[in-house]
Coordinates of C-alpha atoms in Angstrom, one line a residue:
X1479 CA -62.3 -6.4 -5.1
X1480 CA -61.0 -5.4 -1.7
X1481 CA -57.7 -3.8 -0.7
X1482 CA -56.1 -7.1 0.4
X1483 CA -56.8 -8.6 -3.0
X1484 CA -55.2 -5.6 -4.7
X1485 CA -52.1 -5.9 -2.5
X1486 CA -51.5 -9.6 -3.2
X1487 CA -52.4 -9.3 -6.9
X1488 CA -49.9 -6.4 -7.4
X1489 CA -47.2 -8.2 -5.4
X1490 CA -47.6 -11.3 -7.5
X1491 CA -47.5 -9.2 -10.7
X1492 CA -44.4 -7.2 -9.8
X1493 CA -42.4 -9.9 -8.0
X1494 CA -40.7 -10.9 -11.3
X1495 CA -39.3 -7.4 -11.5
X1496 CA -38.1 -7.4 -7.9
X1497 CA -36.1 -10.6 -7.8
X1498 CA -32.7 -9.0 -8.1
X1499 CA -33.7 -6.3 -5.6
X1500 CA -34.8 -9.1 -3.2
X1501 CA -31.6 -10.9 -3.7
X1502 CA -29.5 -7.8 -3.0
X1503 CA -31.6 -7.1 0.1
X1504 CA -31.2 -10.7 1.4
X1505 CA -27.5 -10.5 0.7
X1506 CA -27.1 -7.1 2.4
X1507 CA -29.0 -8.3 5.5
X1508 CA -27.1 -11.6 5.6
X1509 CA -23.8 -9.8 5.3
X1510 CA -24.7 -7.1 7.9
X1511 CA -26.0 -9.7 10.4
X1512 CA -22.9 -11.9 10.0
X1513 CA -20.7 -8.8 10.4
X1514 CA -22.4 -7.7 13.6
X1515 CA -22.3 -11.3 14.8
X1516 CA -18.6 -11.2 14.4
X1517 CA -18.5 -7.9 16.2
X1518 CA -20.0 -9.5 19.3
X1519 CA -18.1 -12.8 19.0
X1520 CA -15.5 -13.0 21.8
X1521 CA -13.1 -14.9 19.4
X1522 CA -12.6 -11.8 17.4
X1523 CA -10.3 -10.0 19.9
X1524 CA -8.3 -13.2 20.3
X1525 CA -8.0 -13.7 16.6
X1526 CA -6.9 -10.2 15.8
X1527 CA -4.3 -10.0 18.6
X1528 CA -3.5 -6.4 19.5
X1529 CA -6.0 -5.2 16.9
X1530 CA -9.5 -4.9 18.3
X1531 CA -11.3 -7.1 15.8
X1532 CA -14.7 -6.5 17.1
X1533 CA -14.3 -2.7 17.0
X1534 CA -13.0 -2.9 13.4
X1535 CA -15.9 -5.0 12.3
X1536 CA -18.3 -2.6 14.1
X1537 CA -16.8 0.4 12.2
X1538 CA -17.1 -1.5 9.0
X1539 CA -20.8 -2.3 9.7
X1540 CA -21.6 1.4 9.8
X1541 CA -20.1 1.8 6.3
X1542 CA -22.0 -1.3 5.2
X1543 CA -25.3 0.3 6.5
X1544 CA -24.6 3.5 4.5
X1545 CA -24.0 1.6 1.3
X1546 CA -27.1 -0.6 1.7
X1547 CA -29.3 2.4 2.7
X1548 CA -28.3 4.4 -0.3
X1549 CA -28.8 1.4 -2.6
X1550 CA -32.3 0.6 -1.2
X1551 CA -33.5 4.2 -1.3
X1552 CA -32.2 4.6 -4.9
X1553 CA -33.7 1.3 -6.0
X1554 CA -37.0 2.3 -4.4
X1555 CA -36.9 5.5 -6.4
X1556 CA -36.5 3.6 -9.6
X1557 CA -39.3 1.1 -8.8
X1558 CA -41.8 3.7 -7.7
X1559 CA -41.2 5.7 -10.9
X1560 CA -41.8 2.6 -12.9
X1561 CA -45.1 2.1 -11.2
X1562 CA -46.2 5.8 -11.7
X1563 CA -48.8 4.9 -14.3
X1564 CA -50.2 2.2 -12.0
X1565 CA -50.5 4.7 -9.2
X1566 CA -52.2 7.1 -11.6
X1567 CA -54.7 4.4 -12.6
X1568 CA -55.5 3.8 -9.0
X1569 CA -56.3 7.4 -8.6
X1570 CA -58.5 7.4 -11.7
X1571 CA -60.6 4.5 -10.4
X1572 CA -61.3 6.5 -7.2
X1573 CA -58.6 5.4 -4.7
X1574 CA -57.3 8.1 -2.5
X1575 CA -53.6 8.9 -2.1
X1576 CA -53.8 7.5 1.4
X1577 CA -55.2 4.1 0.2
X1578 CA -52.6 4.0 -2.5
X1579 CA -49.9 4.6 0.1
X1580 CA -51.3 1.8 2.2
X1581 CA -51.1 -0.6 -0.8
X1582 CA -47.5 0.3 -1.5
X1583 CA -46.6 0.1 2.2
X1584 CA -48.2 -3.3 2.6
X1585 CA -46.4 -4.6 -0.5
X1586 CA -43.1 -3.2 0.7
X1587 CA -43.7 -4.6 4.2
X1588 CA -44.2 -8.1 3.0
X1589 CA -41.3 -7.9 0.5
X1590 CA -38.9 -6.1 2.7
X1591 CA -39.4 -7.9 6.0
X1592 CA -39.8 -11.3 4.3
X1593 CA -36.4 -10.7 2.7
X1594 CA -35.0 -9.5 6.0
X1595 CA -36.1 -12.7 7.8
X1596 CA -34.5 -14.8 5.0
X1597 CA -31.4 -12.6 5.2
X1598 CA -31.0 -13.0 8.9
X1599 CA -31.4 -16.8 8.7
X1600 CA -28.8 -16.9 5.8
X1601 CA -26.5 -14.6 7.8
X1602 CA -26.6 -16.9 10.8
X1603 CA -26.0 -20.0 8.6
X1604 CA -22.9 -18.5 7.0
X1605 CA -21.6 -16.6 10.0
X1606 CA -19.4 -19.6 10.9
X1607 CA -18.1 -19.8 7.4
X1608 CA -17.3 -16.1 7.4
X1609 CA -15.4 -16.6 10.7
X1610 CA -13.6 -19.5 9.2
X1611 CA -12.6 -17.4 6.2
X1612 CA -11.3 -14.7 8.6
X1613 CA -9.3 -17.2 10.6
X1614 CA -7.8 -18.6 7.4
X1615 CA -6.8 -15.1 6.2
X1616 CA -5.3 -14.3 9.6
X1617 CA -3.6 -17.7 9.8
X1618 CA -5.1 -18.1 13.3
X1619 CA -5.4 -21.7 14.7
X1620 CA -8.8 -21.3 16.3
X1621 CA -12.0 -23.3 16.0
X1622 CA -14.9 -21.2 14.5
X1623 CA -18.0 -21.8 16.5
X1624 CA -21.6 -21.2 15.4
X1625 CA -23.1 -18.6 17.8
X1626 CA -26.4 -16.8 17.6
X1627 CA -26.1 -13.3 18.9
X1628 CA -29.3 -11.7 20.2
X1629 CA -27.5 -8.3 20.2
X1630 CA -26.7 -8.7 16.5
X1631 CA -30.4 -9.7 15.8
X1632 CA -31.8 -6.6 17.6
X1633 CA -29.2 -4.3 16.0
X1634 CA -30.0 -5.7 12.5
X1635 CA -33.8 -5.3 13.0
X1636 CA -33.4 -1.7 14.3
X1637 CA -31.1 -0.7 11.4
X1638 CA -33.2 -2.1 8.6
X1639 CA -36.5 -1.0 10.2
X1640 CA -35.1 2.5 10.1
X1641 CA -34.2 2.1 6.4
X1642 CA -37.8 0.9 5.8
X1643 CA -39.2 4.0 7.5
X1644 CA -37.1 6.2 5.2
X1645 CA -38.4 4.2 2.2
X1646 CA -42.0 4.8 3.4
X1647 CA -41.4 8.5 3.9
X1648 CA -40.0 8.7 0.3
X1649 CA -43.0 6.9 -1.1
X1650 CA -45.4 9.1 0.8
X1651 CA -43.8 12.3 -0.4
X1652 CA -43.7 11.0 -4.0
X1653 CA -47.5 10.1 -4.0
X1654 CA -48.5 13.3 -2.2
X1655 CA -46.6 15.6 -4.6
X1656 CA -47.6 14.0 -7.9
X1657 CA -50.8 14.9 -9.8
X1658 CA -52.6 12.3 -12.0
X1659 CA -51.2 13.9 -15.2
X1660 CA -47.6 14.0 -13.9
X1661 CA -47.8 10.4 -12.9
X1662 CA -48.5 9.4 -16.5
X1663 CA -45.5 11.5 -17.7
X1664 CA -42.9 10.7 -15.0
X1665 CA -41.4 7.7 -16.8
X1666 CA -41.0 9.5 -20.1
X1667 CA -39.3 12.4 -18.4
X1668 CA -36.7 10.4 -16.6
X1669 CA -34.3 10.2 -19.5
X1670 CA -32.8 13.2 -21.2
X1671 CA -32.0 12.8 -24.9
X1672 CA -29.3 14.6 -26.8
X1673 CA -30.4 15.3 -30.3
X1674 CA -27.0 16.4 -31.7
X1675 CA -23.5 17.1 -30.6
X1676 CA -23.0 20.8 -29.9
X1677 CA -19.8 22.7 -29.7
X1678 CA -20.2 23.0 -26.0
X1679 CA -20.6 19.2 -25.7
X1680 CA -17.4 18.7 -27.7
X1681 CA -15.5 21.1 -25.4
X1682 CA -16.9 19.3 -22.3
X1683 CA -15.9 15.9 -23.7
X1684 CA -12.3 17.1 -24.5
X1685 CA -12.0 18.8 -21.1
X1686 CA -13.1 15.6 -19.3
X1687 CA -10.5 13.5 -21.1
X1688 CA -7.8 16.2 -20.5
X1689 CA -8.6 16.4 -16.7
X1690 CA -8.3 12.6 -16.3
X1691 CA -5.0 12.4 -18.2
X1692 CA -3.6 15.3 -16.2
X1693 CA -4.7 13.6 -12.9
X1694 CA -3.0 10.4 -14.0
X1695 CA 0.2 12.3 -14.9
X1696 CA 0.3 14.2 -11.6
X1697 CA -0.3 10.9 -9.6
X1698 CA 2.7 9.3 -11.4
X1699 CA 4.8 12.2 -10.3
X1700 CA 3.5 12.5 -6.8
X1701 CA 6.4 10.7 -5.1
X1702 CA 8.9 11.2 -7.9
X1703 CA 10.5 14.4 -6.6
X1704 CA 8.3 17.0 -8.1
X1705 CA 6.6 17.8 -4.8
X1706 CA 9.3 18.7 -2.3
X1707 CA 7.2 20.0 0.6
X1708 CA 4.5 18.4 2.7
X1709 CA 1.9 21.1 1.8
X1710 CA 2.8 20.7 -1.8
X1711 CA 2.2 17.0 -1.5
X1712 CA -1.2 17.6 0.1
X1713 CA -2.2 20.1 -2.6
X1714 CA -1.1 17.6 -5.2
X1715 CA -3.3 14.9 -3.7
X1716 CA -6.3 17.2 -3.6
X1717 CA -5.7 18.3 -7.2
X1718 CA -5.5 14.6 -8.3
X1719 CA -8.7 13.8 -6.5
X1720 CA -10.6 16.8 -7.9
X1721 CA -9.2 16.5 -11.4
X1722 CA -10.1 12.8 -11.8
X1723 CA -13.6 13.0 -10.2
X1724 CA -14.5 16.1 -12.2
X1725 CA -12.9 14.7 -15.3
X1726 CA -14.9 11.4 -14.8
X1727 CA -18.2 13.4 -14.6
X1728 CA -17.4 15.4 -17.7
X1729 CA -16.2 12.2 -19.4
X1730 CA -19.7 10.7 -19.0
X1731 CA -21.4 14.1 -19.7
X1732 CA -19.6 14.7 -23.0
X1733 CA -16.6 12.5 -23.8
X1734 CA -18.5 9.3 -24.5
X1735 CA -21.0 11.0 -26.8
X1736 CA -18.1 12.9 -28.5
X1737 CA -16.1 9.6 -29.1
X1738 CA -19.1 7.7 -30.4
X1739 CA -20.1 10.8 -32.5
X1740 CA -16.7 10.6 -34.2
X1741 CA -17.3 6.9 -35.0
X1742 CA -20.7 7.8 -36.5
X1743 CA -19.1 10.6 -38.5
X1744 CA -16.5 8.2 -39.7
X1745 CA -19.2 5.9 -40.9
X1746 CA -20.9 8.9 -42.6
X1747 CA -24.1 8.1 -40.8
X1748 CA -24.5 4.6 -42.2
X1749 CA -24.9 2.5 -39.1
X1750 CA -25.8 -1.2 -38.9
X1751 CA -28.7 -2.2 -36.7
X1752 CA -26.3 -3.4 -34.0
X1753 CA -24.6 0.0 -34.0
X1754 CA -27.9 1.8 -33.9
X1755 CA -29.0 -0.2 -30.8
X1756 CA -25.6 0.2 -29.1
X1757 CA -23.7 3.4 -30.0
X1758 CA -26.7 5.6 -30.6
X1759 CA -28.5 4.5 -27.5
X1760 CA -25.5 5.2 -25.3
X1761 CA -24.9 8.6 -26.9
X1762 CA -28.4 9.6 -26.0
X1763 CA -28.6 8.2 -22.5
X1764 CA -25.2 8.3 -20.8
X1765 CA -25.3 12.1 -20.4
X1766 CA -28.4 11.9 -18.2
X1767 CA -26.7 9.2 -16.0
X1768 CA -23.4 11.1 -15.7
X1769 CA -23.7 11.8 -11.9
X1770 CA -24.7 8.2 -11.1
X1771 CA -22.0 6.7 -13.2
X1772 CA -19.4 9.1 -11.7
X1773 CA -20.3 8.0 -8.2
X1774 CA -20.3 4.3 -9.1
X1775 CA -16.9 4.7 -10.9
X1776 CA -15.3 6.6 -8.1
X1777 CA -16.4 4.3 -5.3
X1778 CA -15.5 1.3 -7.5
X1779 CA -12.0 2.7 -8.0
X1780 CA -11.8 3.4 -4.2
X1781 CA -12.9 -0.2 -3.4
X1782 CA -10.5 -1.8 -5.9
X1783 CA -7.6 0.5 -4.8
X1784 CA -8.0 -0.1 -1.1
X1785 CA -8.4 -3.9 -1.6
X1786 CA -5.4 -3.9 -3.8
X1787 CA -3.2 -2.0 -1.3
X1788 CA -4.3 -4.2 1.6
X1789 CA -3.7 -7.3 -0.5
X1790 CA -0.3 -6.0 -1.6
X1791 CA 0.6 -5.6 2.1
X1792 CA -0.8 -9.0 3.0
X1793 CA 0.8 -10.7 0.0
X1794 CA 4.2 -9.1 0.8
X1795 CA 4.2 -9.9 4.5
X1796 CA 7.0 -12.5 4.2
X1797 CA 9.3 -10.3 2.1
X1798 CA 8.6 -7.2 4.2
X1799 CA 9.4 -9.1 7.4
X1800 CA 12.6 -10.3 5.8
X1801 CA 13.6 -6.8 4.8
X1802 CA 13.0 -5.6 8.4
X1803 CA 14.7 -8.6 10.0
X1804 CA 17.0 -10.5 7.6
X1805 CA 17.5 -13.4 10.0
X1806 CA 14.9 -15.5 11.9
X1807 CA 15.9 -13.8 15.1
X1808 CA 18.1 -10.7 15.8
X1809 CA 19.7 -9.5 19.0
X1810 CA 21.5 -6.4 19.9
X1811 CA 23.5 -7.7 23.0
X1812 CA 25.5 -10.8 23.5
X1813 CA 23.8 -11.6 26.8
X1814 CA 20.3 -11.9 25.3
X1815 CA 21.7 -13.8 22.3
X1816 CA 23.6 -16.3 24.5
X1817 CA 20.6 -16.9 26.8
X1818 CA 18.4 -17.6 23.7
X1819 CA 21.1 -19.9 22.2
X1820 CA 21.5 -21.8 25.5
X1821 CA 17.8 -22.7 25.4
X1822 CA 18.0 -23.7 21.7
X1823 CA 20.9 -26.0 22.5
X1824 CA 18.9 -27.4 25.5
X1825 CA 15.9 -28.2 23.2
X1826 CA 18.3 -29.6 20.5
X1827 CA 17.4 -27.1 17.9
X1828 CA 20.1 -26.5 15.3
X1829 CA 20.9 -23.0 14.3
X1830 CA 23.4 -20.8 12.4
X1831 CA 24.7 -17.6 13.8
X1832 CA 25.6 -14.4 12.0
X1833 CA 27.6 -11.5 13.5
X1834 CA 27.9 -8.0 12.1
X1835 CA 29.3 -4.9 13.7
X1836 CA 27.8 -1.9 11.9
X1837 CA 29.4 1.5 12.1
X1838 CA 27.3 4.6 11.5
X1839 CA 29.1 6.8 9.0
X1840 CA 28.3 9.8 6.9
X1841 CA 28.3 9.8 3.1
X1842 CA 28.2 12.5 0.4
X1843 CA 25.9 11.0 -2.3
X1844 CA 25.3 14.2 -4.3
X1845 CA 27.0 12.6 -7.4
X1846 CA 24.6 9.6 -7.5
X1847 CA 21.4 11.3 -6.5
X1848 CA 18.7 11.4 -9.2
X1849 CA 16.0 14.1 -8.8
X1850 CA 15.4 16.5 -5.9
X1851 CA 12.9 16.6 -3.1
X1852 CA 12.8 17.4 0.6
X1853 CA 14.2 14.0 1.8
X1854 CA 17.0 13.7 -0.8
X1855 CA 18.0 17.4 -0.4
X1856 CA 18.4 17.0 3.3
X1857 CA 20.4 13.7 3.0
X1858 CA 22.6 14.2 0.0
X1859 CA 25.4 15.9 2.0
X1860 CA 24.8 14.0 5.3
X1861 CA 23.7 10.5 4.4
X1862 CA 24.3 8.6 7.7
X1863 CA 24.0 4.9 7.2
X1864 CA 25.4 1.7 8.8
X1865 CA 28.6 0.4 7.2
X1866 CA 29.9 -3.2 7.5
X1867 CA 32.9 -5.0 6.0
X1868 CA 32.7 -7.4 3.1
X1869 CA 33.8 -10.3 5.4
X1870 CA 30.6 -9.6 7.5
X1871 CA 28.4 -9.3 4.4
X1872 CA 29.0 -12.8 3.3
X1873 CA 28.6 -13.3 -0.5
X1874 CA 28.9 -9.6 -1.5
X1875 CA 32.4 -8.9 -2.8
X1876 CA 33.9 -5.4 -3.0
X1877 CA 37.5 -4.3 -3.7
X1878 CA 39.4 -1.6 -1.9
X1879 CA 38.1 1.8 -3.1
X1880 CA 34.6 0.3 -3.9
X1881 CA 31.3 0.3 -2.0
X1882 CA 27.9 -1.4 -2.5
X1883 CA 24.6 -0.6 -1.0
X1884 CA 22.4 -3.4 0.3
X1885 CA 18.8 -3.2 1.4
X1886 CA 18.0 -0.4 -1.1
X1887 CA 14.3 -1.1 -1.6
X1888 CA 10.8 -0.1 -0.5
X1889 CA 9.7 3.5 0.1
X1890 CA 13.3 4.9 0.4
X1891 CA 14.1 3.8 -3.2
X1892 CA 11.1 5.8 -4.4
X1893 CA 11.7 9.0 -2.3
X1894 CA 15.4 8.9 -2.9
X1895 CA 16.4 7.6 -6.3
X1896 CA 20.1 6.8 -6.7
X1897 CA 22.2 5.7 -9.6
X1898 CA 23.6 2.2 -9.3
X1899 CA 27.1 3.4 -10.2
X1900 CA 29.1 6.6 -9.4
X1901 CA 31.2 8.3 -6.9
X1902 CA 30.4 8.7 -3.2
X1903 CA 32.5 10.2 -0.5
X1904 CA 32.8 8.5 2.9
X1905 CA 33.2 11.3 5.5
X1906 CA 35.0 10.4 8.7
X1907 CA 35.7 12.7 11.7
X1908 CA 39.2 13.4 10.6
X1909 CA 39.5 12.0 7.1
X1910 CA 37.5 11.4 4.0
X1911 CA 37.7 8.9 1.1
X1912 CA 36.1 8.8 -2.3
X1913 CA 34.7 5.4 -3.2
X1914 CA 33.2 4.0 -6.4
X1915 CA 29.7 2.7 -6.0
X1916 CA 29.6 -0.6 -8.0
X1917 CA 26.0 -1.8 -7.5
X1918 CA 22.8 -2.0 -5.5
X1919 CA 21.5 -5.0 -3.7
X1920 CA 17.9 -5.4 -2.4
X1921 CA 18.8 -8.0 0.2
X1922 CA 18.7 -6.6 3.7
X1923 CA 21.7 -7.3 6.0
X1924 CA 20.7 -5.5 9.2
X1925 CA 17.4 -5.2 11.2
X1926 CA 15.3 -2.1 11.0
X1927 CA 16.7 -1.1 14.4
X1928 CA 20.1 -0.4 12.8
X1929 CA 19.2 0.7 9.3
X1930 CA 16.0 2.7 10.0
X1931 CA 14.9 1.8 6.4
X1932 CA 18.1 3.1 4.9
X1933 CA 20.5 0.9 2.9
X1934 CA 23.6 -0.6 4.4
X1935 CA 27.0 0.2 2.9
X1936 CA 29.5 -2.7 2.3
X1937 CA 33.2 -1.7 2.0
X1938 CA 36.5 -3.5 1.9
X1939 CA 37.8 -4.8 5.3
X1940 CA 40.7 -2.3 5.2
X1941 CA 38.4 0.7 4.6
X1942 CA 36.1 -0.6 7.3
X1943 CA 38.8 -0.9 9.9
X1944 CA 40.3 2.5 9.1
X1945 CA 37.0 4.3 9.7
X1946 CA 35.8 2.1 12.5
X1947 CA 38.6 3.3 14.8
X1948 CA 37.7 6.9 14.2
X1949 CA 33.9 6.8 13.7
X1950 CA 31.9 9.8 14.9
X1951 CA 30.3 8.9 18.2
X1952 CA 27.5 11.5 17.4
X1953 CA 25.9 8.9 15.2
X1954 CA 27.0 5.8 17.0
X1955 CA 25.7 6.4 20.5
X1956 CA 22.1 5.8 19.5
X1957 CA 22.8 2.2 18.6
X1958 CA 24.4 -0.8 20.1
X1959 CA 27.5 -1.7 18.1
X1960 CA 26.7 -5.3 17.4
X1961 CA 24.1 -7.2 15.4
X1962 CA 23.6 -10.9 16.1
X1963 CA 21.4 -12.9 13.7
X1964 CA 20.2 -16.4 14.3
X1965 CA 18.7 -18.7 11.6
X1966 CA 17.1 -22.0 12.5
X1967 CA 18.6 -24.7 10.3
X1968 CA 15.6 -27.1 10.4
X1969 CA 12.6 -25.0 9.4
X1970 CA 10.2 -27.4 11.1
X1971 CA 11.7 -26.2 14.4
X1972 CA 11.0 -22.5 13.7
X1973 CA 7.7 -22.3 15.7
X1974 CA 9.4 -24.0 18.7
X1975 CA 12.2 -21.5 18.6
X1976 CA 9.7 -18.7 18.4
X1977 CA 8.0 -20.0 21.5
X1978 CA 11.4 -19.9 23.3
X1979 CA 11.8 -16.3 22.2
X1980 CA 8.4 -15.5 23.7
X1981 CA 9.0 -17.4 26.9
X1982 CA 12.2 -15.4 27.5
X1983 CA 10.2 -12.1 27.2
X1984 CA 12.5 -10.7 24.5
X1985 CA 11.3 -7.5 22.8
X1986 CA 12.7 -4.4 21.2
X1987 CA 15.5 -4.1 20.1
X1988 CA 15.4 -7.9 19.7
X1989 CA 13.2 -9.2 16.9
X1990 CA 11.5 -12.3 15.5
X1991 CA 11.0 -12.4 11.8
X1992 CA 8.1 -14.7 12.2
X1993 CA 6.4 -12.4 14.7
X1994 CA 6.8 -9.5 12.3
X1995 CA 5.3 -11.5 9.5
X1996 CA 2.3 -12.7 11.5
X1997 CA 1.7 -9.2 12.9
X1998 CA 1.4 -7.8 9.4
X1999 CA -0.8 -10.7 8.3
X2000 CA -3.1 -10.2 11.2
X2001 CA -3.4 -6.4 10.7
X2002 CA -3.6 -6.3 6.9
X2003 CA -5.6 -9.5 6.8
X2004 CA -8.3 -8.0 8.9
X2005 CA -8.3 -4.8 6.8
X2006 CA -8.4 -6.9 3.6
X2007 CA -11.3 -9.0 5.0
X2008 CA -13.3 -5.9 5.8
X2009 CA -12.5 -4.0 2.6
X2010 CA -13.2 -7.1 0.6
X2011 CA -16.7 -7.6 2.0
X2012 CA -17.5 -3.9 1.8
X2013 CA -16.3 -3.9 -1.8
X2014 CA -18.4 -7.0 -2.6
X2015 CA -21.5 -5.3 -1.1
X2016 CA -20.9 -2.2 -3.2
X2017 CA -20.2 -4.2 -6.3
X2018 CA -23.6 -6.1 -5.9
X2019 CA -25.5 -2.9 -5.1
X2020 CA -24.0 -0.8 -7.9
X2021 CA -24.4 -3.7 -10.3
X2022 CA -28.1 -4.0 -9.3
X2023 CA -28.6 -0.2 -9.9
X2024 CA -27.1 -0.5 -13.4
X2025 CA -29.3 -3.5 -14.0
X2026 CA -32.4 -1.7 -12.9
X2027 CA -31.5 1.2 -15.2
X2028 CA -31.3 -1.3 -18.1
X2029 CA -34.6 -2.7 -17.1
X2030 CA -36.1 0.8 -17.4
X2031 CA -34.5 1.4 -20.8
X2032 CA -35.6 -1.9 -22.1
X2033 CA -39.2 -1.3 -21.2
X2034 CA -39.0 2.2 -22.7
X2035 CA -37.5 0.9 -25.9
X2036 CA -40.0 -2.0 -26.2
X2037 CA -42.1 -0.2 -28.9
X2038 CA -38.9 0.3 -31.0
X2039 CA -38.2 -3.5 -30.9
X2040 CA -41.8 -4.2 -32.0
X2041 CA -41.3 -1.9 -35.0
X2042 CA -37.9 -3.5 -35.9
X2043 CA -39.3 -7.0 -35.6
X2044 CA -42.2 -6.1 -37.9
X2045 CA -39.7 -4.7 -40.4
X2046 CA -38.1 -8.2 -40.5
X2047 CA -35.2 -8.0 -38.1
X2048 CA -34.7 -11.2 -36.2
X2049 CA -34.2 -11.6 -32.4
X2050 CA -30.5 -12.5 -33.2
X2051 CA -30.1 -9.2 -35.1
X2052 CA -31.4 -7.1 -32.2
X2053 CA -29.6 -9.1 -29.5
X2054 CA -26.2 -8.5 -31.1
X2055 CA -26.8 -4.8 -30.8
X2056 CA -27.9 -5.2 -27.2
X2057 CA -24.8 -7.2 -26.3
X2058 CA -22.6 -4.4 -27.7
X2059 CA -24.7 -1.9 -25.7
X2060 CA -24.3 -3.8 -22.4
X2061 CA -20.6 -4.2 -23.1
X2062 CA -20.4 -0.4 -23.2
X2063 CA -22.9 0.3 -20.4
X2064 CA -21.1 -2.0 -17.9
X2065 CA -17.7 -2.0 -19.5
X2066 CA -17.1 1.8 -19.7
X2067 CA -17.6 2.4 -15.9
X2068 CA -15.6 -0.8 -15.1
X2069 CA -12.6 0.2 -17.3
X2070 CA -12.6 3.8 -16.1
X2071 CA -12.7 2.5 -12.5
X2072 CA -9.9 0.0 -13.1
X2073 CA -7.8 2.8 -14.7
X2074 CA -8.4 5.1 -11.7
X2075 CA -7.5 2.4 -9.2
X2076 CA -4.4 1.4 -11.2
X2077 CA -2.9 4.9 -11.2
X2078 CA -3.9 5.4 -7.5
X2079 CA -2.2 2.2 -6.4
X2080 CA 0.8 2.7 -8.7
X2081 CA 1.6 6.1 -7.1
X2082 CA 2.1 4.8 -3.6
X2083 CA 2.1 1.0 -3.5
X2084 CA 5.7 0.8 -2.2
X2085 CA 4.5 2.0 1.2
X2086 CA 2.5 -1.2 1.6
X2087 CA 4.7 -4.0 0.3
X2088 CA 7.2 -5.3 -2.2
X2089 CA 5.0 -6.7 -5.0
X2090 CA 2.4 -4.7 -6.9
X2091 CA 1.3 -6.4 -10.1
X2092 CA 0.3 -9.9 -8.9
X2093 CA -2.0 -8.8 -6.0
X2094 CA -3.5 -5.9 -8.0
X2095 CA -4.2 -8.0 -11.1
X2096 CA -5.8 -10.7 -9.0
X2097 CA -8.1 -8.2 -7.3
X2098 CA -9.0 -6.6 -10.7
X2099 CA -9.8 -10.0 -12.3
X2100 CA -12.1 -11.1 -9.5
X2101 CA -13.9 -7.7 -9.5
X2102 CA -14.3 -7.8 -13.3
X2103 CA -15.7 -11.4 -13.3
X2104 CA -18.3 -10.6 -10.6
X2105 CA -19.2 -7.3 -12.2
X2106 CA -19.7 -9.0 -15.6
X2107 CA -22.5 -11.1 -14.1
X2108 CA -24.8 -8.1 -14.0
X2109 CA -24.1 -7.3 -17.7
X2110 CA -25.0 -10.9 -18.6
X2111 CA -28.2 -10.6 -16.6
X2112 CA -29.1 -7.4 -18.4
X2113 CA -28.6 -9.1 -21.8
X2114 CA -30.9 -11.9 -20.7
X2115 CA -33.6 -9.4 -19.6
X2116 CA -33.3 -7.6 -23.0
X2117 CA -33.6 -11.0 -24.7
X2118 CA -36.9 -11.6 -22.9
X2119 CA -38.2 -8.1 -23.8
X2120 CA -37.3 -8.6 -27.5
X2121 CA -39.0 -12.0 -27.5
X2122 CA -42.2 -10.5 -26.0
X2123 CA -42.1 -7.4 -28.2
X2124 CA -43.9 -9.1 -31.2

């Protein structure tokens, strides 16, 4: 028996345990290669417009390498510990540690670089599809071409060769430090077992739950007026981060065991075989995996949260653009407006014109202000907003002595909460008038240039004329006094009208609603694309890690299944308990991560768009479905172990 025979025999024997590891490696290489190919693709900068697409992809590829490297090193740690007895046997039959290292290195070389070749080929094959997906997200009318980048090839080889060297160093140090006796005991020492629930464990469990709940509560109050200074806001964010992460660790360290111990106490110790295989196993094992589960949960929550926020912004691009520019085109001077309309008429494009003449006036809103923070305190006595008459507002009807606020939405409605009815005082330079607020309207009537994100006040024509003649020029001189809005009647001509807008070189303070929408789609679409692929990579790598842990546990518990089968329990009896166990093993980190991301998104989603629930639920459902696949694979592996246990 020579060394080459041992290498190929061991590789053949262990390949069935490495299939998911090989898949994750191929997927990681393929994704990295396709990412780097995009980075060097000249179409990226054209597709992303002002955003440097190649630079963004390059930065994302660095994070991708970090995720993949941590996963491969951790997976290698699991596999080398599983083979500790095999390494010990090699030493018993006379092989030196150097020879054993050569065997492992050769196996890894074949497996690793074989997977890398397949991954690069797969990455090249799907790179055009990835580029097509990106163009579709960005709504870019470009043809995705299949390009093979030698720069991407060399960069991929260098990066993954460096990871391979780290794996070899880890294996060498493991073999060098272990004695023969310790190699036979390393598997049995990898799992801590908790024999009973101590008072300290109960306190840790309760503290973990309390910290998570407190973190959630503070996050819900973050922008609700409780934190009135910027430094208080920063301290609040750091407190939420520390509270939730520490609480999550203590939750896995003690809360899960505490909750399941209460269930066992309620049953007075009489557990079914399914409960023994699920609740008891998790109580005894989750504590030892607390750090790993905390990292997985935290990064999962981060990935879901960032993807939800980017999708919220992408999903809300149309409504956000409409809030910023209520008409298809807006102009601040009659000259630019007339020049644009002349070209529309020349091209026979029908349009509808809107004219508004906003006046910047000061309001006292102290009687309708809810809560108190830095912004609301500074504005309640000097709330300077644009005011227009009801004849300019269109369908909004107000009577003399009344006022309505339009465009009250987005971040300002969260930072400065107002009652929808109450008294406000209009403060002129020489006179004041108390008006009755009769309602709020989310529809924007002026472009962002005039409103600056603030609502617009609509008053009766007589009130408007009285104050327009005596408005305070201190507020008015920053703005042009007229707003011209143009809407294209036939929507099929909108793109042609937008081309005219570009040809005339019109820019700030003239706006195109379509340009604002496309700009947000391009920016947030690229971010969503990058975060989505990074999140998918982390999902697969973390799912594989949990799956590998379940493989370890199943092999360790194989003698227990043999005993239970000899006592008369069927495969179905044992499998039901395993299904419950995997539901908890994969479901608990998933549910905790989803809860973390929900409260994180809920605290500040209004900065990113106008709709929260639909985008966030879609992201969570997709993540849950993909994550569940690894739970199903774990059940299938346990089924195989149970079948072979007798």
